[in-house]
Backbone as JSON, one array per atom type, in Angstrom:
{
  "sequence": "MKITRWAAAGMTLAAVAALTLAPSAPAQALPQGSCGNSYRKVATYPLVEGAKGGEAHGTVTLYHSRTAHRKCAIARVARSYIGRTSYLYVELFVDRNGNKEYDGPDTGVADGSPRYKWFAGPVYAPADGLCVRFAGAVRIGSKPAVHGGTPDGEWKHCG",
  "N": [[-59.31, -19.92, -33.87], [-57.02, -19.28, -35.36], [-56.88, -16.52, -34.97], [-56.36, -16.32, -32.24], [-53.81, -17.5, -32.1], [-52.36, -15.68, -33.67], [-52.66, -13.4, -32.11], [-51.36, -14.22, -29.77], [-48.78, -14.6, -30.8], [-48.23, -12.01, -31.6], [-48.18, -10.68, -29.12], [-46.0, -11.92, -27.97], [-43.95, -11.08, -29.71], [-44.07, -8.33, -29.16], [-43.26, -8.3, -26.49], [-40.62, -9.27, -26.72], [-39.54, -7.22, -28.3], [-39.8, -5.07, -26.54], [-38.03, -5.83, -24.51], [-35.67, -5.85, -25.94], [-35.39, -3.19, -26.73], [-35.32, -1.86, -24.34], [-33.35, 0.14, -22.16], [-30.2, -1.01, -21.12], [-28.96, -1.77, -17.88], [-26.17, -0.07, -16.37], [-22.94, -1.62, -16.14], [-22.01, -3.07, -13.07], [-19.76, -1.43, -11.07], [-16.64, -1.83, -9.3], [-16.64, -1.27, -5.77], [-15.63, 1.92, -5.04], [-15.73, 4.16, -3.49], [-16.93, 7.47, -2.76], [-17.13, 11.01, -2.76], [-19.33, 12.6, -3.07], [-22.01, 14.07, -5.02], [-21.54, 16.79, -5.67], [-18.83, 17.11, -5.72], [-15.72, 17.61, -7.36], [-12.97, 16.25, -9.14], [-9.67, 17.11, -8.2], [-6.92, 16.44, -8.04], [-4.8, 13.58, -8.53], [-2.62, 11.22, -7.12], [-0.12, 8.66, -7.36], [0.19, 5.71, -5.3], [3.13, 4.88, -4.61], [5.61, 5.19, -3.39], [8.13, 3.45, -1.86], [7.54, 1.09, -3.06], [8.6, -1.89, -4.59], [10.29, -1.91, -7.63], [8.87, 0.27, -8.48], [6.14, 0.1, -8.96], [2.83, 1.21, -8.95], [0.68, 0.89, -6.24], [-1.8, 1.76, -5.85], [-3.95, 4.66, -5.66], [-4.26, 8.05, -4.48], [-6.71, 10.45, -4.15], [-7.78, 13.82, -4.5], [-10.64, 15.8, -3.97], [-12.92, 18.54, -4.58], [-15.57, 20.6, -3.43], [-17.42, 23.27, -4.38], [-19.9, 24.06, -3.53], [-20.3, 22.74, -1.08], [-18.15, 23.73, 0.25], [-15.9, 22.35, 0.99], [-13.07, 20.06, 1.02], [-12.12, 16.8, -0.05], [-10.73, 13.56, 0.41], [-9.72, 10.41, -0.94], [-8.33, 7.19, -0.74], [-7.41, 4.64, -2.94], [-7.07, 1.23, -3.75], [-5.0, -0.42, -6.15], [-6.37, -2.16, -8.94], [-5.26, -4.74, -9.34], [-4.55, -5.47, -6.8], [-6.79, -5.67, -5.24], [-8.6, -6.94, -2.55], [-6.39, -8.1, -1.42], [-5.25, -6.49, 0.41], [-3.79, -5.54, 3.56], [-3.91, -3.34, 5.05], [-5.2, -0.06, 4.68], [-5.09, 3.41, 4.09], [-5.89, 6.92, 4.45], [-5.23, 10.45, 4.47], [-5.88, 13.92, 5.19], [-4.82, 17.19, 5.35], [-5.29, 20.56, 6.38], [-4.17, 23.82, 5.74], [-4.74, 26.0, 7.85], [-3.94, 28.6, 8.78], [-2.59, 29.66, 6.66], [0.23, 29.73, 6.4], [1.69, 27.74, 5.28], [2.95, 25.75, 6.77], [3.04, 22.99, 8.99], [1.33, 23.51, 11.75], [-0.02, 24.78, 14.87], [-3.04, 25.9, 14.38], [-3.74, 24.39, 12.19], [-5.63, 21.76, 10.62], [-6.34, 18.25, 10.58], [-7.54, 15.24, 9.1], [-8.12, 11.75, 9.16], [-8.33, 8.38, 7.95], [-8.22, 4.98, 8.34], [-7.77, 1.43, 8.1], [-7.47, -2.11, 8.76], [-9.58, -3.45, 7.74], [-10.35, -2.36, 5.32], [-10.57, -3.01, 1.94], [-10.81, -2.08, -0.64], [-10.99, 0.75, -0.75], [-10.09, 3.69, 1.2], [-11.55, 6.09, 3.27], [-14.23, 8.27, 2.38], [-12.49, 11.25, 3.52], [-13.24, 14.37, 4.94], [-12.78, 17.93, 4.93], [-13.25, 21.31, 5.93], [-12.17, 23.54, 3.61], [-12.21, 25.62, 1.8], [-10.63, 27.84, -0.3], [-8.21, 27.37, 0.95], [-4.93, 25.91, 1.35], [-3.92, 22.47, 1.0], [-2.59, 19.33, 2.2], [-2.34, 15.99, 1.25], [-2.46, 12.44, 1.58], [-1.91, 8.9, 1.12], [-1.81, 5.41, 2.0], [-0.97, 1.98, 1.54], [-0.9, -1.41, 2.47], [0.13, -4.47, 1.32], [-0.63, -7.64, 2.08], [1.94, -8.95, 4.06], [3.92, -7.28, 3.27], [6.01, -4.26, 3.23], [4.45, -1.03, 3.83], [3.18, 1.01, 1.17], [3.39, 4.29, 0.03], [1.96, 7.51, -0.87], [1.14, 10.75, -2.24], [0.64, 14.33, -1.95], [3.42, 15.76, -3.47], [6.5, 15.55, -1.76], [5.27, 16.27, 0.61], [4.25, 18.83, 0.32], [2.32, 21.86, 0.68], [-0.46, 22.23, -1.24], [-2.79, 22.75, -3.97], [-4.41, 24.99, -3.46], [-7.22, 26.99, -2.85]],
  "CA": [[-58.01, -20.41, -33.44], [-55.95, -18.52, -36.01], [-56.81, -15.2, -34.36], [-55.71, -16.5, -30.94], [-52.37, -17.73, -32.34], [-51.78, -14.42, -34.12], [-52.63, -12.51, -30.95], [-50.29, -14.7, -28.89], [-47.52, -14.32, -31.48], [-48.05, -10.56, -31.54], [-47.8, -10.31, -27.75], [-44.63, -12.4, -27.78], [-43.08, -10.15, -30.43], [-44.07, -7.07, -28.42], [-42.44, -8.5, -25.29], [-39.22, -9.36, -27.17], [-39.14, -5.87, -28.72], [-39.66, -4.24, -25.34], [-36.8, -6.22, -23.83], [-34.55, -5.47, -26.79], [-35.28, -1.74, -26.76], [-35.14, -1.32, -22.99], [-31.94, 0.43, -21.9], [-29.6, -1.95, -20.17], [-28.36, -1.13, -16.71], [-24.72, -0.03, -16.48], [-22.24, -2.69, -15.44], [-21.7, -2.73, -11.69], [-18.35, -1.17, -10.86], [-16.13, -2.18, -7.98], [-16.86, -0.17, -4.84], [-14.44, 2.76, -4.99], [-15.93, 5.31, -2.63], [-17.37, 8.69, -3.39], [-17.26, 12.16, -1.86], [-20.66, 13.15, -3.26], [-22.28, 14.56, -6.36], [-21.04, 18.14, -5.94], [-17.38, 17.12, -5.66], [-15.0, 17.46, -8.62], [-11.59, 15.82, -8.94], [-8.65, 18.15, -8.25], [-5.62, 15.83, -8.32], [-4.6, 12.18, -8.15], [-1.22, 10.82, -7.03], [0.02, 7.21, -7.18], [0.78, 5.15, -4.09], [4.27, 4.21, -5.22], [6.8, 5.33, -2.56], [8.42, 2.23, -1.12], [7.18, -0.09, -3.84], [9.68, -2.47, -5.38], [10.08, -1.78, -9.06], [8.12, 1.48, -8.78], [4.76, -0.2, -9.36], [1.81, 1.85, -8.13], [-0.21, -0.04, -5.53], [-3.1, 2.42, -5.76], [-3.93, 6.11, -5.84], [-4.95, 8.9, -3.52], [-7.33, 11.49, -4.96], [-8.37, 14.96, -3.82], [-11.84, 16.37, -4.6], [-13.36, 19.8, -3.98], [-16.94, 21.01, -3.69], [-17.65, 24.71, -4.16], [-21.17, 24.24, -2.81], [-20.13, 22.28, 0.3], [-17.01, 24.47, 0.8], [-15.0, 21.37, 1.62], [-12.27, 19.18, 0.19], [-12.31, 15.4, 0.33], [-9.68, 12.67, -0.11], [-9.98, 8.97, -0.93], [-7.25, 6.32, -1.2], [-7.95, 3.45, -3.6], [-6.07, 0.21, -4.06], [-4.95, -0.78, -7.57], [-7.23, -3.3, -9.26], [-4.56, -6.02, -9.19], [-4.35, -5.78, -5.38], [-8.07, -5.69, -4.53], [-8.82, -8.13, -1.74], [-5.13, -8.57, -0.84], [-4.71, -5.48, 1.32], [-3.87, -5.78, 5.0], [-4.16, -2.03, 5.64], [-5.39, 1.01, 3.71], [-5.13, 4.63, 4.9], [-5.92, 8.21, 3.76], [-5.21, 11.6, 5.36], [-6.06, 15.23, 4.57], [-4.48, 18.27, 6.26], [-5.66, 21.88, 5.88], [-3.33, 24.92, 6.22], [-5.73, 26.95, 8.35], [-3.44, 29.97, 8.94], [-1.98, 30.11, 5.4], [1.68, 29.89, 6.42], [2.24, 26.56, 4.61], [3.69, 24.93, 7.71], [2.1, 22.25, 9.83], [1.42, 24.03, 13.11], [-1.19, 24.98, 15.71], [-4.44, 25.88, 13.98], [-4.0, 23.5, 11.05], [-6.45, 20.61, 10.98], [-6.12, 17.05, 9.8], [-8.47, 14.13, 9.28], [-7.54, 10.52, 8.62], [-9.17, 7.18, 7.99], [-7.45, 3.81, 7.96], [-8.22, 0.22, 8.75], [-7.16, -3.37, 8.11], [-10.8, -3.98, 7.11], [-10.55, -1.79, 4.0], [-9.98, -3.84, 0.87], [-10.89, -1.38, -1.92], [-10.7, 2.18, -0.6], [-10.16, 4.29, 2.53], [-12.17, 7.41, 3.18], [-13.7, 9.61, 2.19], [-12.28, 12.15, 4.65], [-13.66, 15.71, 4.55], [-12.32, 19.06, 5.75], [-13.58, 22.63, 5.39], [-10.9, 24.01, 3.06], [-12.44, 26.56, 0.7], [-9.62, 28.88, -0.37], [-7.04, 27.01, 1.75], [-4.05, 24.88, 0.81], [-4.01, 21.18, 1.69], [-1.69, 18.21, 1.94], [-3.09, 14.75, 1.41], [-1.64, 11.27, 1.32], [-2.51, 7.61, 1.37], [-0.88, 4.29, 2.15], [-1.57, 0.65, 1.43], [-0.01, -2.54, 2.75], [-0.33, -5.69, 0.67], [-0.17, -8.78, 2.88], [2.93, -8.58, 5.09], [4.94, -6.4, 2.67], [6.0, -2.89, 3.79], [3.44, -0.13, 3.28], [3.52, 1.86, 0.03], [2.79, 5.59, 0.3], [1.91, 8.51, -1.93], [0.34, 11.93, -1.94], [1.22, 15.56, -2.46], [4.88, 15.57, -3.53], [7.34, 16.06, -0.66], [4.44, 16.8, 1.68], [4.02, 20.25, 0.1], [0.96, 22.39, 0.72], [-0.85, 22.47, -2.63], [-4.22, 22.77, -4.31], [-5.0, 26.11, -2.74], [-8.37, 27.55, -3.57]],
  "C": [[-56.89, -19.59, -34.05], [-55.79, -17.15, -35.36], [-56.08, -15.3, -33.02], [-54.22, -16.69, -31.11], [-51.69, -16.44, -32.77], [-51.66, -13.43, -32.96], [-51.5, -12.91, -30.0], [-48.93, -14.39, -29.5], [-47.21, -12.83, -31.43], [-47.61, -10.1, -30.17], [-46.37, -10.75, -27.46], [-43.64, -11.47, -28.47], [-42.98, -8.81, -29.7], [-43.19, -7.17, -27.18], [-40.96, -8.55, -25.65], [-38.72, -7.98, -27.57], [-38.93, -4.97, -27.52], [-38.37, -4.56, -24.61], [-35.58, -5.78, -24.62], [-34.33, -3.97, -26.75], [-35.07, -1.12, -25.39], [-33.67, -1.03, -22.74], [-31.39, -0.54, -20.87], [-28.97, -1.17, -19.03], [-26.85, -1.11, -16.87], [-24.1, -1.17, -15.68], [-21.89, -2.22, -14.03], [-20.2, -2.58, -11.52], [-17.94, -1.66, -9.47], [-16.37, -1.01, -7.03], [-15.57, 0.65, -4.69], [-14.61, 4.0, -4.13], [-16.3, 6.54, -3.43], [-17.45, 9.79, -2.35], [-18.67, 12.73, -1.93], [-20.79, 13.77, -4.63], [-21.67, 15.92, -6.66], [-19.51, 18.21, -5.98], [-16.77, 16.84, -7.03], [-13.55, 17.11, -8.31], [-10.63, 16.99, -9.14], [-7.32, 17.55, -8.67], [-5.62, 14.38, -7.86], [-3.1, 11.89, -8.16], [-1.14, 9.31, -6.81], [0.57, 6.86, -5.8], [1.94, 4.29, -4.57], [5.54, 4.27, -4.37], [6.99, 4.08, -1.71], [8.08, 0.96, -1.86], [8.4, -0.59, -4.61], [9.33, -2.35, -6.85], [9.24, -0.56, -9.45], [6.69, 1.27, -9.22], [3.77, 0.45, -8.4], [0.88, 0.79, -7.53], [-1.62, 0.53, -5.38], [-2.93, 3.89, -6.03], [-4.58, 6.78, -4.64], [-5.43, 10.11, -4.31], [-7.96, 12.56, -4.08], [-9.54, 15.48, -4.65], [-12.19, 17.67, -3.89], [-14.81, 20.08, -4.37], [-17.09, 22.49, -3.37], [-18.93, 24.94, -3.36], [-21.07, 23.8, -1.36], [-18.99, 23.01, 1.02], [-16.04, 23.55, 1.53], [-14.16, 20.67, 0.55], [-12.39, 17.78, 0.78], [-11.18, 14.58, -0.28], [-10.1, 11.22, 0.05], [-8.74, 8.25, -1.44], [-7.9, 5.06, -1.78], [-6.81, 2.49, -3.91], [-6.13, -0.09, -5.56], [-5.75, -2.07, -7.79], [-6.54, -4.64, -9.02], [-4.35, -6.42, -7.73], [-5.65, -5.84, -4.58], [-8.24, -7.02, -3.81], [-7.56, -8.66, -1.07], [-4.54, -7.59, 0.16], [-4.8, -5.93, 2.77], [-4.06, -4.47, 5.74], [-4.26, -1.0, 4.54], [-5.7, 2.28, 4.49], [-5.2, 5.86, 4.0], [-5.89, 9.32, 4.81], [-5.32, 12.89, 4.55], [-5.79, 16.29, 5.62], [-4.78, 19.61, 5.6], [-4.78, 22.94, 6.55], [-4.22, 26.08, 6.64], [-5.22, 28.4, 8.4], [-2.68, 30.48, 7.71], [-0.48, 30.28, 5.41], [2.42, 28.71, 5.78], [3.25, 25.81, 5.48], [2.67, 24.17, 8.54], [2.29, 22.73, 11.26], [0.03, 24.22, 13.69], [-2.57, 24.88, 15.1], [-4.75, 24.97, 12.79], [-4.8, 22.29, 11.52], [-6.13, 19.43, 10.06], [-7.18, 16.02, 10.11], [-7.86, 12.91, 8.61], [-8.51, 9.37, 8.78], [-8.32, 6.01, 7.53], [-7.91, 2.59, 8.72], [-7.7, -1.02, 8.03], [-8.38, -3.97, 7.41], [-10.96, -3.5, 5.67], [-9.83, -2.62, 2.94], [-9.95, -3.12, -0.47], [-10.5, 0.08, -1.8], [-10.76, 2.57, 0.87], [-10.71, 5.7, 2.36], [-13.61, 7.23, 2.75], [-13.48, 10.34, 3.52], [-12.55, 13.57, 4.14], [-13.04, 16.75, 5.49], [-12.78, 20.35, 5.1], [-12.28, 23.27, 4.91], [-11.09, 24.93, 1.87], [-11.39, 27.67, 0.77], [-8.35, 28.58, 0.4], [-6.23, 25.92, 1.06], [-4.19, 23.59, 1.63], [-2.79, 20.31, 1.36], [-2.53, 16.97, 2.12], [-2.2, 13.59, 0.99], [-2.44, 10.01, 1.6], [-1.42, 6.56, 1.51], [-1.65, 2.99, 2.03], [-0.5, -0.39, 1.76], [-0.65, -3.76, 2.11], [0.25, -6.86, 1.44], [0.78, -8.32, 3.97], [4.04, -7.71, 4.53], [4.9, -5.03, 3.33], [4.94, -2.03, 3.11], [4.02, 0.69, 2.13], [2.72, 3.14, 0.19], [2.71, 6.44, -0.97], [1.04, 9.66, -1.51], [0.99, 13.16, -2.51], [2.74, 15.44, -2.38], [5.61, 16.27, -2.4], [6.53, 16.68, 0.46], [4.13, 18.28, 1.53], [2.54, 20.6, 0.28], [0.61, 22.78, -0.7], [-2.36, 22.62, -2.74], [-4.98, 23.79, -3.49], [-6.2, 26.64, -3.55], [-9.64, 26.84, -3.26]]
}
């Protein structure tokens, strides 16, 4: 009997030790969208234009992948507004001819919907070595939309 109890106690201790030493899973983050593993952050701008009191309602972020030869943009709502959005939007324009004006051969991609509650995008464009403009917008409830992106709509982040 004593051997059985010691064996049972030993197995229990082994189980407790295994659970204690096992690495815990990372906390689940809010869904924020992703461009992919090869993409690296280039720039982030706040969605603040049109906001009362200058409070950022979210961000719009540009990513670049040297291996995919593309750039990507995602708009994200600020944590305090998650679930309260009535519209979320992101856009990415590429200066195809290098003249830093929005004209003929330039391309643009956009993604927006009233269904989006956390993020809009990702939107992708082939833009290796080219300048881009990107922006986002969010509307909270029935309030006016709040915008942000490359300052003054300038062509930036060339390369």
